[in-house]
Coordinates of C-alpha atoms and ligand atoms in Angstrom, one line a residue:
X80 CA 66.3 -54.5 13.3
X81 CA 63.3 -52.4 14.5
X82 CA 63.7 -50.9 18.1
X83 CA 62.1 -52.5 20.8
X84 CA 59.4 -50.7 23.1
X85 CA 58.4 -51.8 26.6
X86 CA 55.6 -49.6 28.7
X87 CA 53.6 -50.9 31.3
X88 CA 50.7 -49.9 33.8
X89 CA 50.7 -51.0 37.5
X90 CA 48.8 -54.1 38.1
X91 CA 45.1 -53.4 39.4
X92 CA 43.8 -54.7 42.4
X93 CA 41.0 -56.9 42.3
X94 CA 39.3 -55.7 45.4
X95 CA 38.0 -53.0 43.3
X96 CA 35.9 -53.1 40.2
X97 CA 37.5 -51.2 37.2
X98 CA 37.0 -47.3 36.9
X99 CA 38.0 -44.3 35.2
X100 CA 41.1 -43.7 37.4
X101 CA 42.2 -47.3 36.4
X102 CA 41.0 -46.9 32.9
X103 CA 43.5 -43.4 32.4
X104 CA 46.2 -45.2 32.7
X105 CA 45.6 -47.8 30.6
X106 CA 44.3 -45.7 27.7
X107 CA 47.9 -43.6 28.2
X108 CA 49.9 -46.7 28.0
X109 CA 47.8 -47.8 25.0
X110 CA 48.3 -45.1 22.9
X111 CA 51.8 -45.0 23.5
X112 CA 52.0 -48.8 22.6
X113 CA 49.9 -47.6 19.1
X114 CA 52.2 -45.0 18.6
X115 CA 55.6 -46.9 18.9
X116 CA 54.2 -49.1 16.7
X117 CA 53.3 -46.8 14.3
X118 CA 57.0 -45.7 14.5
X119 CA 58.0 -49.5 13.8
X120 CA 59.0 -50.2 17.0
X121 CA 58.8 -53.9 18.5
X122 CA 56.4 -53.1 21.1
X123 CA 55.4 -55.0 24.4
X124 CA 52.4 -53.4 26.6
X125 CA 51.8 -54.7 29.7
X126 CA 49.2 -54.8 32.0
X127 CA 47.1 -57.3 34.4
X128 CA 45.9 -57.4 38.3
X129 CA 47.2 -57.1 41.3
X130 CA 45.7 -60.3 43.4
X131 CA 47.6 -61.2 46.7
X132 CA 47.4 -59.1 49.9
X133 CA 45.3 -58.4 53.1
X134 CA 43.1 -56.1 50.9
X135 CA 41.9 -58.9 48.8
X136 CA 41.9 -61.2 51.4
X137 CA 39.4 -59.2 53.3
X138 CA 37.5 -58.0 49.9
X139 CA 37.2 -62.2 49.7
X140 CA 35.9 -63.0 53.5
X141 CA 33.2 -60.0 53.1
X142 CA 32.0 -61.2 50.0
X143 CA 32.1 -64.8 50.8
X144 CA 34.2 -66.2 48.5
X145 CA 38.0 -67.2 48.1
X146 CA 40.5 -64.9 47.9
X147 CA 41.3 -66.8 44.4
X148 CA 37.1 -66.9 43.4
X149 CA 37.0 -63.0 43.9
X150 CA 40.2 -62.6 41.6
X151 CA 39.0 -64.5 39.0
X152 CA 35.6 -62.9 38.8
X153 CA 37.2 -59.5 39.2
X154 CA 40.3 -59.6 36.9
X155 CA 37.7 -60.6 34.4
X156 CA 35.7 -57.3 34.6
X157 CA 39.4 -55.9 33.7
X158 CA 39.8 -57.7 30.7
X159 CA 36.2 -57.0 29.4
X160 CA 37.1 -53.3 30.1
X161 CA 40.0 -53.4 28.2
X162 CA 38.5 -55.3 25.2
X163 CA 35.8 -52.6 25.1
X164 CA 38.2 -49.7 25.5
X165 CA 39.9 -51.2 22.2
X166 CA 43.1 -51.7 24.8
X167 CA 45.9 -53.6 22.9
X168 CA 48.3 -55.0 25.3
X169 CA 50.8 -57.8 24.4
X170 CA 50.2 -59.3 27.8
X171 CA 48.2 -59.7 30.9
X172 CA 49.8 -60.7 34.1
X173 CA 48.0 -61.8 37.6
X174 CA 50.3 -62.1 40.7
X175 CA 48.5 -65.7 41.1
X176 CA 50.2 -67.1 38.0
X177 CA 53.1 -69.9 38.1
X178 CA 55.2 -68.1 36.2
X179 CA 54.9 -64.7 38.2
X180 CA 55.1 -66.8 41.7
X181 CA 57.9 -68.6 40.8
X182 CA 59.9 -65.6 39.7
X183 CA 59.4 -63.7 43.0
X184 CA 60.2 -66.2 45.3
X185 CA 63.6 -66.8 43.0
X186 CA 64.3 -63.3 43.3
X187 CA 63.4 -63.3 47.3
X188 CA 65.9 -66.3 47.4
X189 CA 68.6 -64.7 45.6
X190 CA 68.1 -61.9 48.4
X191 CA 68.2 -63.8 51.6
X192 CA 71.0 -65.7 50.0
X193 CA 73.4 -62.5 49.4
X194 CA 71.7 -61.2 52.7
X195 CA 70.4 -58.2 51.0
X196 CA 67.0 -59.7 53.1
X197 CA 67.2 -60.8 56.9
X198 CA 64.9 -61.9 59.1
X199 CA 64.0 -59.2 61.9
X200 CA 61.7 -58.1 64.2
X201 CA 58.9 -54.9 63.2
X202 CA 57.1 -52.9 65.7
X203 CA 55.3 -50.2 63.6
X204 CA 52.0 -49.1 62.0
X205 CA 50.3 -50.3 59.1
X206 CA 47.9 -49.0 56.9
X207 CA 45.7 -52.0 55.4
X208 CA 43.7 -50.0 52.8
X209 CA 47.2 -48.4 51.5
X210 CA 49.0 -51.5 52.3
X211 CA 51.7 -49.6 53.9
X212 CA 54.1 -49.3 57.4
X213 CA 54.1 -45.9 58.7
X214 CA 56.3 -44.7 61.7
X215 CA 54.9 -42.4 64.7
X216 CA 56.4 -39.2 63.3
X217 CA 54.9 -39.7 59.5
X218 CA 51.4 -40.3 60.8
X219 CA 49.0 -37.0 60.8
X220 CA 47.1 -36.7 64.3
X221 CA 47.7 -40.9 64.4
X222 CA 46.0 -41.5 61.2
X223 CA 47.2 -42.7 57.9
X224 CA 49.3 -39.6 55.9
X225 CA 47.9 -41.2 52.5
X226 CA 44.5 -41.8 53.2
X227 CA 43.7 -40.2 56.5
X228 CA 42.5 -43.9 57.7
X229 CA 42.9 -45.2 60.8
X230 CA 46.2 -47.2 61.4
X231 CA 46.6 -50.5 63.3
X232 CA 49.4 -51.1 66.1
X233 CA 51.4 -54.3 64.5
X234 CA 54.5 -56.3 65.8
X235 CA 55.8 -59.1 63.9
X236 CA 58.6 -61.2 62.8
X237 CA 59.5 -59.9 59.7
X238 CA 61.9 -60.3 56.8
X239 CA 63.5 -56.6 56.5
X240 CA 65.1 -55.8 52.9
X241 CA 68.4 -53.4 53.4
X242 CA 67.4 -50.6 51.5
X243 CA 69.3 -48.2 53.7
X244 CA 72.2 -49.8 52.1
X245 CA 71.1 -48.3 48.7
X246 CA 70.0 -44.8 49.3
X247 CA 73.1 -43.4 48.1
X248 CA 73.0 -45.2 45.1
X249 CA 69.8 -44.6 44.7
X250 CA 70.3 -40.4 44.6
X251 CA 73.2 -41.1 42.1
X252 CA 71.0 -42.5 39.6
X253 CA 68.2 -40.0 40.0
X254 CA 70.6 -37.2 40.1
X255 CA 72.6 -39.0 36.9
X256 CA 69.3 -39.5 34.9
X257 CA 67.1 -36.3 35.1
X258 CA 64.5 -38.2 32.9
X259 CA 64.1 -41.3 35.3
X260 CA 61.1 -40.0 37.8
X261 CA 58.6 -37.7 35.6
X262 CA 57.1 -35.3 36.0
X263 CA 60.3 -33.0 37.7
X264 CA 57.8 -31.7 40.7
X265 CA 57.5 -35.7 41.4
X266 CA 60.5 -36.3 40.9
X267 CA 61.7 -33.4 43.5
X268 CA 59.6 -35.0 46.4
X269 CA 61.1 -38.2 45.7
X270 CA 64.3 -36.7 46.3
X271 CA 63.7 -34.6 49.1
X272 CA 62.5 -38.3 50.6
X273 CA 64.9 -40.0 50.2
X274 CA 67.4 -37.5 51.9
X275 CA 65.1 -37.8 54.8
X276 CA 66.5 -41.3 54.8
X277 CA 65.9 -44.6 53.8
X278 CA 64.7 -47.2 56.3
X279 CA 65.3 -50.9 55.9
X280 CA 61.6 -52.4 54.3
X281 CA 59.6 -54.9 55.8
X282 CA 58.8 -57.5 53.0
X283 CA 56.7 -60.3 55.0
X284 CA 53.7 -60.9 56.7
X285 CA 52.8 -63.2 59.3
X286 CA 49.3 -62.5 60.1
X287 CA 47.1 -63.3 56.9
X288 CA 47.9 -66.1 54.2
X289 CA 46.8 -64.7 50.7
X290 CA 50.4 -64.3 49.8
X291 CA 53.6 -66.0 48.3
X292 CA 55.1 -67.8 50.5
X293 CA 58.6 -66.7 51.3
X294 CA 60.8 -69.5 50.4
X295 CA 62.3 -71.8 53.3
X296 CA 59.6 -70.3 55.9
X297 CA 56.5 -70.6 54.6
X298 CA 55.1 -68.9 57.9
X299 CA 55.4 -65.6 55.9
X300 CA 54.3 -64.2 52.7
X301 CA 55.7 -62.0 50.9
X302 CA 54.8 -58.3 51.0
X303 CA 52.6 -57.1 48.2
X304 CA 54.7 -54.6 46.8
X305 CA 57.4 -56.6 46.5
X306 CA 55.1 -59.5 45.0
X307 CA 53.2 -56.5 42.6
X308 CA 55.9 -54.3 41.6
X309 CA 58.5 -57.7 40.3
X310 CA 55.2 -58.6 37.7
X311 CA 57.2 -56.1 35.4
X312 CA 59.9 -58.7 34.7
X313 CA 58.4 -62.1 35.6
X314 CA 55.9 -61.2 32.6
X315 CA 59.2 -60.6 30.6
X316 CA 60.2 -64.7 31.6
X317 CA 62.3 -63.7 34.2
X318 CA 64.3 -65.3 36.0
X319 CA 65.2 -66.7 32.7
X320 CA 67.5 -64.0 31.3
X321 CA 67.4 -64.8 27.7
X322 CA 63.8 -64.1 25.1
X323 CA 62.0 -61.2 26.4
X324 CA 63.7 -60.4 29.2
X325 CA 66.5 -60.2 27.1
X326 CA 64.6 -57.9 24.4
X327 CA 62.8 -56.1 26.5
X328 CA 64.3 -55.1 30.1
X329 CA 64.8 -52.2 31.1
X330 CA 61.6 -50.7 30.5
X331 CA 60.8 -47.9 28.3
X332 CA 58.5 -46.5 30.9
X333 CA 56.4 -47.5 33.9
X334 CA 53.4 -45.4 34.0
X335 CA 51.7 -45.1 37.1
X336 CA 49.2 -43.0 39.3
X337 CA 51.4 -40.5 41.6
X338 CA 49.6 -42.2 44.7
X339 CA 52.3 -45.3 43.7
X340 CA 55.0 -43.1 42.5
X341 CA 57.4 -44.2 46.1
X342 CA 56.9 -47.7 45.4
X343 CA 57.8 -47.3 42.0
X344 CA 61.0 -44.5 42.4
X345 CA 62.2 -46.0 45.5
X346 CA 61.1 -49.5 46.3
X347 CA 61.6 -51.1 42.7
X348 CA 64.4 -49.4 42.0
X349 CA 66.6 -50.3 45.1
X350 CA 64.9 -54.2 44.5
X351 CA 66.3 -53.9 41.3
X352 CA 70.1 -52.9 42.5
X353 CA 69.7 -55.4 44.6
X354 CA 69.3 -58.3 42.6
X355 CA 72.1 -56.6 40.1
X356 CA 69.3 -55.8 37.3
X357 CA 69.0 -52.3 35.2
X358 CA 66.9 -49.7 36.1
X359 CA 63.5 -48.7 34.4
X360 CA 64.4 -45.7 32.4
X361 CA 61.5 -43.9 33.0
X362 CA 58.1 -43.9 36.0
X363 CA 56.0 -41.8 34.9
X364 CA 53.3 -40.4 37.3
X365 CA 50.2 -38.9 36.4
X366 CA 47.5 -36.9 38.2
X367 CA 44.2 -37.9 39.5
X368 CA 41.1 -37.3 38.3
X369 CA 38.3 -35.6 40.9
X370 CA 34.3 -36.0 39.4
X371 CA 32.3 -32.6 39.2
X372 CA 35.0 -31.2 41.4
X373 CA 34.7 -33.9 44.3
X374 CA 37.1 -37.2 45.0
X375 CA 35.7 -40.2 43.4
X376 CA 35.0 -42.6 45.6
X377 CA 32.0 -45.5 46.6
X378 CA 31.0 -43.5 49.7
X379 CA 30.4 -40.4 47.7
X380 CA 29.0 -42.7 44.9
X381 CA 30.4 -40.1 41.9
X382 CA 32.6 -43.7 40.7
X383 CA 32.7 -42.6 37.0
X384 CA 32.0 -46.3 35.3
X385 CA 33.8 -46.6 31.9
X386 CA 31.5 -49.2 30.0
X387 CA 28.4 -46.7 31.1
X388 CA 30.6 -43.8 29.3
X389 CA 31.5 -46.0 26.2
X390 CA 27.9 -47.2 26.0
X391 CA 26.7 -43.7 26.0
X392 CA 29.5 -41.7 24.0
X393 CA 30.9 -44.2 22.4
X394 CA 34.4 -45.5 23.0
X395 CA 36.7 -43.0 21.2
X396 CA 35.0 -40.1 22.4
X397 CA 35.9 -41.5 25.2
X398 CA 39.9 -42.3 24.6
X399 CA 40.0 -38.5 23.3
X400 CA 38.8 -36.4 26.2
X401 CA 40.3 -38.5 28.8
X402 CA 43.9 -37.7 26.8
X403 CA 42.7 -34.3 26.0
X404 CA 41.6 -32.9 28.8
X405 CA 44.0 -32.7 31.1
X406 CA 48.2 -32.3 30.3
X407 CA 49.1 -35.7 31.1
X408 CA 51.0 -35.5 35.1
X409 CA 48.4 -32.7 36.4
X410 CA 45.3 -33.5 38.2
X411 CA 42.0 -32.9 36.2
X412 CA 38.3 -32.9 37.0
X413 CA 35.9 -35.0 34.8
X414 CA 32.3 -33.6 34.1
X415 CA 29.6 -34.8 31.6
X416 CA 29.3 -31.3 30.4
X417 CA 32.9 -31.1 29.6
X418 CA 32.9 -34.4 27.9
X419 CA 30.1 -33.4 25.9
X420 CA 31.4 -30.0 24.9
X421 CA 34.5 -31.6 23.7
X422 CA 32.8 -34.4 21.3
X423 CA 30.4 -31.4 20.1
X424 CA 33.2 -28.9 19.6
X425 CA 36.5 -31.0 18.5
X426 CA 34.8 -34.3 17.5
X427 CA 31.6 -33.4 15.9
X428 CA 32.3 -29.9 14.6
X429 CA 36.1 -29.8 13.7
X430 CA 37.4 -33.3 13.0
X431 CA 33.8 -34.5 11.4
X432 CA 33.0 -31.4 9.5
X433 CA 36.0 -31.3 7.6
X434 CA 36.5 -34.9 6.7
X435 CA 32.8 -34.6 5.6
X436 CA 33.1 -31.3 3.8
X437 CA 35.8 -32.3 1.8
X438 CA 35.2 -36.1 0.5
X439 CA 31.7 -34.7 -0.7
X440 CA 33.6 -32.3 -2.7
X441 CA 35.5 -35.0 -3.9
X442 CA 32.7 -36.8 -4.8
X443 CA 30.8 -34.2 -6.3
X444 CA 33.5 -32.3 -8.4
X445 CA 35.6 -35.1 -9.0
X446 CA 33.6 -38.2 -8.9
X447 CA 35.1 -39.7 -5.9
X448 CA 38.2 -39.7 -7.7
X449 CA 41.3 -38.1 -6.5
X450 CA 42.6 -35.6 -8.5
X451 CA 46.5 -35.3 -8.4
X452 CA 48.2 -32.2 -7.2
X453 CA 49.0 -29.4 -9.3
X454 CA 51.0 -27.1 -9.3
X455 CA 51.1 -25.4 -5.4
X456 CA 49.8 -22.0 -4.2
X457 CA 51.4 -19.9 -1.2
X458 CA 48.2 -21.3 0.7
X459 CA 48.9 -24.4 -0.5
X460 CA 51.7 -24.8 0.9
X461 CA 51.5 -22.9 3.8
X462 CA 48.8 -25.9 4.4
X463 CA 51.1 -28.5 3.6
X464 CA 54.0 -26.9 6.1
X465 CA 51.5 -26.9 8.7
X466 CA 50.8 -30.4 8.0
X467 CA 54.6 -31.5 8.1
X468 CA 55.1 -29.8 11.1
X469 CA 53.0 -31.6 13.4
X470 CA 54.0 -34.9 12.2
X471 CA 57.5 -34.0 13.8
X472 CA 55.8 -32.2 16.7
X473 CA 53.6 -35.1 17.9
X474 CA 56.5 -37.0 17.7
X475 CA 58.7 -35.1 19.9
X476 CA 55.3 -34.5 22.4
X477 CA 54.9 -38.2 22.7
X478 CA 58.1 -38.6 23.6
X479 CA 57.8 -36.3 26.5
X480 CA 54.5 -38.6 27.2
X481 CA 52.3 -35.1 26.6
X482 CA 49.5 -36.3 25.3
X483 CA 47.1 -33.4 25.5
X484 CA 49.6 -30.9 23.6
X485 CA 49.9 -33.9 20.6
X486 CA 45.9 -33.4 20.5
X487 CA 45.9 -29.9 20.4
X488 CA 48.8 -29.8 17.2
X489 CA 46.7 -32.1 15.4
X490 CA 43.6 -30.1 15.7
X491 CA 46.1 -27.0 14.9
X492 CA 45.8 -29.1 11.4
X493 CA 42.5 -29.7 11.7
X494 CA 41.7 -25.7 12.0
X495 CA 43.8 -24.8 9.1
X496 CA 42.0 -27.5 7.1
X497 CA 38.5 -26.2 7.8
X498 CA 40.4 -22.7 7.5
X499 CA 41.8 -23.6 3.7
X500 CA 38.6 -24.7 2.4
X501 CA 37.0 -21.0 3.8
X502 CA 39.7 -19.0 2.1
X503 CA 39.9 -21.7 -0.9
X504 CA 36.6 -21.6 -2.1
X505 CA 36.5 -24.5 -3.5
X506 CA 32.8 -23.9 -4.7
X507 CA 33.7 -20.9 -6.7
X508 CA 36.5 -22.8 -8.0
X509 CA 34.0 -25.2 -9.2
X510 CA 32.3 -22.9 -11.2
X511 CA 34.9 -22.2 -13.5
X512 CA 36.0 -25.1 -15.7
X513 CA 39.5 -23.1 -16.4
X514 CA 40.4 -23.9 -12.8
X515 CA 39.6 -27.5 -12.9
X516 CA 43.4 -28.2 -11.8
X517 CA 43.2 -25.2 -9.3
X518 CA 40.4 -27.2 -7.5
X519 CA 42.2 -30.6 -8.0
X520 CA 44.8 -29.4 -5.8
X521 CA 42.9 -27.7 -3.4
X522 CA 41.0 -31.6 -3.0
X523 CA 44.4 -33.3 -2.7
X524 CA 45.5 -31.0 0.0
X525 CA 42.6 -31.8 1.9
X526 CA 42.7 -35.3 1.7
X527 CA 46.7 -35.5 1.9
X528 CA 46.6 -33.5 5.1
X529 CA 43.9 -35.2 6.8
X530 CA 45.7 -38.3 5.7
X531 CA 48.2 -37.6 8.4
X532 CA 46.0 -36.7 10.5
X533 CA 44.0 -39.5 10.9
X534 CA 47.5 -41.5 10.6
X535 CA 48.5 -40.0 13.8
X536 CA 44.6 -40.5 15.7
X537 CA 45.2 -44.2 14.8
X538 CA 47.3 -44.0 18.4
X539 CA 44.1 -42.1 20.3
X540 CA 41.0 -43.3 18.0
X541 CA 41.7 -46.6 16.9
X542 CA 38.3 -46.9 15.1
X543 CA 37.8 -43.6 14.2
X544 CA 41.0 -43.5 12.3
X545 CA 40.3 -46.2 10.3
X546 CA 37.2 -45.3 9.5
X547 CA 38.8 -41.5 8.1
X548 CA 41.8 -43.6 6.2
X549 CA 39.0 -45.8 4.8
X550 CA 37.3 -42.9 3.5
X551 CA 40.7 -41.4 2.3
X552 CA 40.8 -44.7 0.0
X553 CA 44.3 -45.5 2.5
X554 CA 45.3 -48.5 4.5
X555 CA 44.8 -49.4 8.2
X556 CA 47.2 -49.6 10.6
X557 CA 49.5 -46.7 9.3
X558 CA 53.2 -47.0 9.3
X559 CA 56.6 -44.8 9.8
X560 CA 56.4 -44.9 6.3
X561 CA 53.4 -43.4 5.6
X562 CA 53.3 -40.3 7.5
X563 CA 55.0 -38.2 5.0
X564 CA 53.3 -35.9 2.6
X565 CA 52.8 -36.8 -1.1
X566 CA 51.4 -40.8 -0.3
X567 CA 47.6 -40.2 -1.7
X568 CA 48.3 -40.8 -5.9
X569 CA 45.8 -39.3 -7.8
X570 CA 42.9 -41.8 -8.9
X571 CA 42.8 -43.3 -5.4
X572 CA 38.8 -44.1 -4.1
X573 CA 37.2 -41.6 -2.0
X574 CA 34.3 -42.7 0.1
X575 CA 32.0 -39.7 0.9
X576 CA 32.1 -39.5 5.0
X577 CA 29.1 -40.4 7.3
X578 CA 29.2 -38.0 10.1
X579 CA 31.9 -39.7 12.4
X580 CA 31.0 -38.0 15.3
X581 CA 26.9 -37.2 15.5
X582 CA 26.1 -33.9 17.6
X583 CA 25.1 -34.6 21.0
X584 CA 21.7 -33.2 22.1
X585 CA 21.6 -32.9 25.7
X586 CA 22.4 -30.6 28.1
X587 CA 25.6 -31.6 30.6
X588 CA 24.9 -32.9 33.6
Ligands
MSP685 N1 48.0 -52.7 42.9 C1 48.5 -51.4 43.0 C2 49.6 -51.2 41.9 C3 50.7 -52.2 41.8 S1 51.8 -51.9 40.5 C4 53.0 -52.9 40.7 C5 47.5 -50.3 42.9 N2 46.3 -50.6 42.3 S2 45.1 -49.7 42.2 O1 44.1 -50.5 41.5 O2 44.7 -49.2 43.4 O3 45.4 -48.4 41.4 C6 46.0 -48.5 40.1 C7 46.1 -47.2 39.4 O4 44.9 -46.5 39.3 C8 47.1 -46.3 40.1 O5 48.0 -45.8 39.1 C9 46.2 -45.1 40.5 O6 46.9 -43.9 40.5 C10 45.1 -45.2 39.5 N3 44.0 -44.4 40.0 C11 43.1 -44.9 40.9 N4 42.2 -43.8 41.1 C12 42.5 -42.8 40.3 C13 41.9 -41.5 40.0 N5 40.8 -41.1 40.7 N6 42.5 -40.8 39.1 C14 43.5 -41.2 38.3 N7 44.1 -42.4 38.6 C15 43.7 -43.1 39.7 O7 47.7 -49.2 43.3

C-alpha cells in the first residue's frame, strides 16, 4: 500500500488579492505534493481562503458589498492564480462551506461540553488588521508588536479556551519531537514563549457578525483562528473519523509564513490536545520576501503581482527562482534583475543549452536515434556517479523541505553535463568512424543523465519537464521507478530541443 502524504498552506484571506508572499507558499507546498507523488505516495494538498472575521467584514462594508459577495469574487482570483501557477492541490477549502462550518462548531461543542471552553469576561487589546489580543506589557509604545498598528481598547463577554491547562504538555511534545516547529531558530522563540506562560484564549466575538456562530449562543462568533486554523481537518471530513481523516490525519506538514507560526505551534496544537486528536508532525515556517529591498505592501505600491510575472517570464521561470533563490525558512528580497539573471544564467544558458546541445547531436550523428551504451569510460562514469548521487541527495533535501539546495544539486548535474560534452568532444569523436560506439555512449550519457534531471524538475517545472522528457523520447509524469540510471533503451526517439528557455534582452529593473 503506497504511503500517504498530507501538506497544506494556511488558508488566504480574502480581504486581500493574491500576491507573491501568498503565491511562495503555495508553490512550496506544490512541489512537495509533485514530489511525493513522484515517490508514489498517496498525496493530499490542501489549500483554500480564509473568509470569516472583522477584516473581511470591514474589506466588505468599504467596498460595498457582502461580506459573502467579496469572498466569492476574491477567492476566485485565488483559484485563477493557482490554475495559472500550474498549482495541483487535491482540495480547496473556504471557511464559509457547510462542511467546514459544521465541523467547527462540533469541535467548539465538544469543548464547552468537557469545559475545556467557558464563558468569561475579556478586558484587553486587539489588533484588527492582525486579528489578535495583545496585553499592556506585550504592546510596543501602545501599538501593535506585530504590525506597529494602532490597538483598540475592547471588553467583552467572551468564551475563553484553557490553554493554560496545556502548556506543559505542550513543551513535552516540542521538547519530545525536535522536528515538530521548523526551522530550529523558530522553533526556539516558540519555546522561549511558551515558558513565558500560556494565557487562557479568547475564542468569541460579540461585536461584529461575519462569523460562526458559537453553538447554543449565537450572540458570539467564533474567533477566526479557531474557525481558520480547524480547515485542516474539516477538509479531511472531520468530525467524521473514518475516509480521509482516517488516511490522512496527522499532517505531513503545515507550511506557513513565520508571521502565523504562534497560531500554528501554539494555538492548533493545544486545540488539538484538547479535542484528544494527534498532532501535526511538522509547521514549517518560512521567511518573507522584501521587493528591491523594501516591505511589500499597497501603501508602498512594490505588491509584486504573480499573473504580471507569469505573463512576462513565463510560469516556470517563475516556480524556479521563487524556490531558488532564497533557502526555504530565511527571508529573501525579490528583484527583476535577479529574476532575470537567473532565467539567463541557470534557465537559458545551463539547463537549455545542454538539452539543446545534446539532442542535436543525437540527431545529427545518430539520426535521432538513441544509440545504446557501450562499454563505460572513467568520465563516463564519473558522469553517471554524479548523476546517482543527486537522485538520493534531492531526496534527502526535500525531506528537510530545502528546496534551494535540491536546485542547486540538480544543476551540479547540469554543470557536469555541459562539462562532459567539453572534455568529450563529441565532435572529434564524430570524425572518426572507429569510434562510432565511443560517441554512442557519450549520447546515452547525456540523455540518461538529463533523464533524471528533468525527472526530478517535474516537482519545480511542471511544463518544462515534460517538455525535456518529451524530447528524451520518455514518459510524463515520472515515477519512483524511473529515476534510476540505465531506463533510456537504445532506439528510443529523440526530438531535437527548441530553446526551452529563450535569453532575455532587457536590462533589470
Ligand atoms: N488567513 C491567515 C492564515 C490562516 S491559516 C489557518 C493568513 N492569511 S494571509 O493571507 O494573510 O497570509 C497567508 C500567508 O501568506 C502567510 O503564510 C504569510 O506568511 C504569507 N505571506 C504574506 N506576505 C508575505 C511576504 N511578503 N513574503 C512571504 N510570505 C508572506 O495569515
Amino acid at each position: 500500500m503506497s504511503r500517504s502524504f498530507y501538506v497544506t498552506t494556511p488558508i488566504y484571506y480574502v480581504n486581500d488579492v493574491p500576491h507573491i508572499g501568498h503565491a511562495y507558499t503555495t508553490l512550496a507546498g506544490d512541489v512537495l505534493a509533485r514530489y511525493r507523488r513522484i515517490q508514489g505516495d498517496n498525496v493530499f494538498f490542501l489549500t483554500g481562503t480564509d473568509e470569516h472575521g472583522q477584516k473581511v467584514e470591514k474589506a466588505a462594508n468599504s467596498a460595498g458589498e457582502t461580506p459573502l459577495e467579496l469572498a466569492d469574487r476574491v477567492m476566485k482570483r485565488f483559484q485563477a492564480l493557482w490554475e495559472k501557477l500550474n498549482v495541483s492541490h487535491t482540495d480547496f477549502i473556504r471557511t464559509t462551506q457547510e462542511r467546514h462550518k459544521q465541523g467547527v462548531a462540533d469541535i467548539f461543542s465538544q469543548l464547552i461540553k468537557q469545559d475545556d471552553i467557558y464563558l468569561g469576561e475579556y478586558e484587553d487589546w486587539y489588533c484588527t488588521p492582525c486579528e489578535t489580543f495583545w496585553t499592556e506589557t506585550q504592546l510596543n509604545e501602545g501599538k501593535c508588536p506585530d504590525c506597529n498598528r494602532l490597538v483598540d481598547k475592547l471588553k467583552e463577554e467572551s468564551y475563553f479556551f484553557r490553554m493554560s491547562a496545556y502548556q506543559e504538555r505542550l513543551l513535552a511534545h516540542i521538547d519530545a519531537n525536535p522536528d515538530f516547529i521548523q526551522p530550529k531558530s523558530k522553533r526556539n522563540e516558540i519555546v522561549a514563549f511558551v515558558k513565558e506562560g500560556l494565557r487562557d484564549l479568547s475564542v468569541s466575538r460579540t461585536t461584529f457578525n461575519w462569523g460562526i456562530p458559537v453553538p447554543g449562543n449565537e450572540k458570539h462568533v467564533i474567533y477566526v483562528w479557531f474557525d481558520a486554523l480547524t480547515n485542516y481537518i474539516t477538509a479531511l471530513g472531520y468530525p467524521d473519523r473514518t475516509g480521509n481523516f482516517k488516511t490522512f490525519w496527522p499532517v505531513d506538514v503545515h507550511l506557513i509564513g513565520k508571521d502565523i507560526l504562534r497560531f500554528h505551534a501554539v494555538y492548533w496544537p493545544t486545540f488539538l490536545m484538547a479535542a484528544g486528536l494527534p498532532l501535526p508532525k511538522k509547521v514549517f515556517a518560512h521567511g518573507w520576501w522584501t521587493v528591491e529591498g523594501q516591505k511589500m505592501s499597497k501603501s508602498l505600491q512594490n505588491v509584486v503581482e504573480p499573473n504580471m510575472l507569469i505573463d512576462r517570464y513565463g510560469v516556470d521561470a517563475v516556480r524556479y527562482f521563487l524556490l531558488r533563490e532564497v533557502p526555504f525558512g530565511l527571508d529573501g528580497d525579490f528583484s527583476h534583475s535577479a529574476l532575470v539573471n537567473r532565467i539567463n544564467s541557470d534557465l537559458a544558458n545551463d539547463l537549455g543549452n545542454l538539452l539543446n546541445r545534446s539532442t542535436a547531436m543525437i540527431c545529427k550523428y545518430f539520426d535521432c536515434q538513441l544509440p545504446s551504451c557501450g562499454p563505460m569510460s572513467d568520465l563516463d562514469t564519473a558522469y553517471r556517479e554524479k548523476s546517482v548521487a543527486m537522485v538520493q541527495s534531492v531526496d534527502s533535501l526535500m525531506s528537510e523541505l530545502a528546496f534551494s539546495k535540491a536546485l542547486q544539486s540538480i544543476w551540479e548535474v547540469i554543470s557536469a553535463g555541459n562539462k562532459y560534452i567539453d572534455e568529450t568532444a563529441p565532435w572529434t569523436l564524430a570524425k572518426d568512424p572507429a569510434q562510432k560506439e565511443r560517441l554512442g555512449t557519450v549520447m546515452y550519457c547525456l540523455a540518461e543523465s538529463q533523464r533524471l534531471v528533468y525527472s526530478l524538475l517535474a516537482a519545480f517545472m511542471p511544463s518544462t519537464a515534460e517538455k525535456g522528457l518529451c524530447y528524451l523520447g520518455t514518459e510524463f509524469p515520472p515515477t519512483a521507478d524511473s529515476l534510476s540510471w540505465g531506463k533510456l533503451t537504445g532506439g528510443t526517439k529523440i526530438i531535437k530541443a527548441e530553446a526551452l528557455f529563450p535569453r532575455i534582452e532587457e536590462k533589470g529593473e
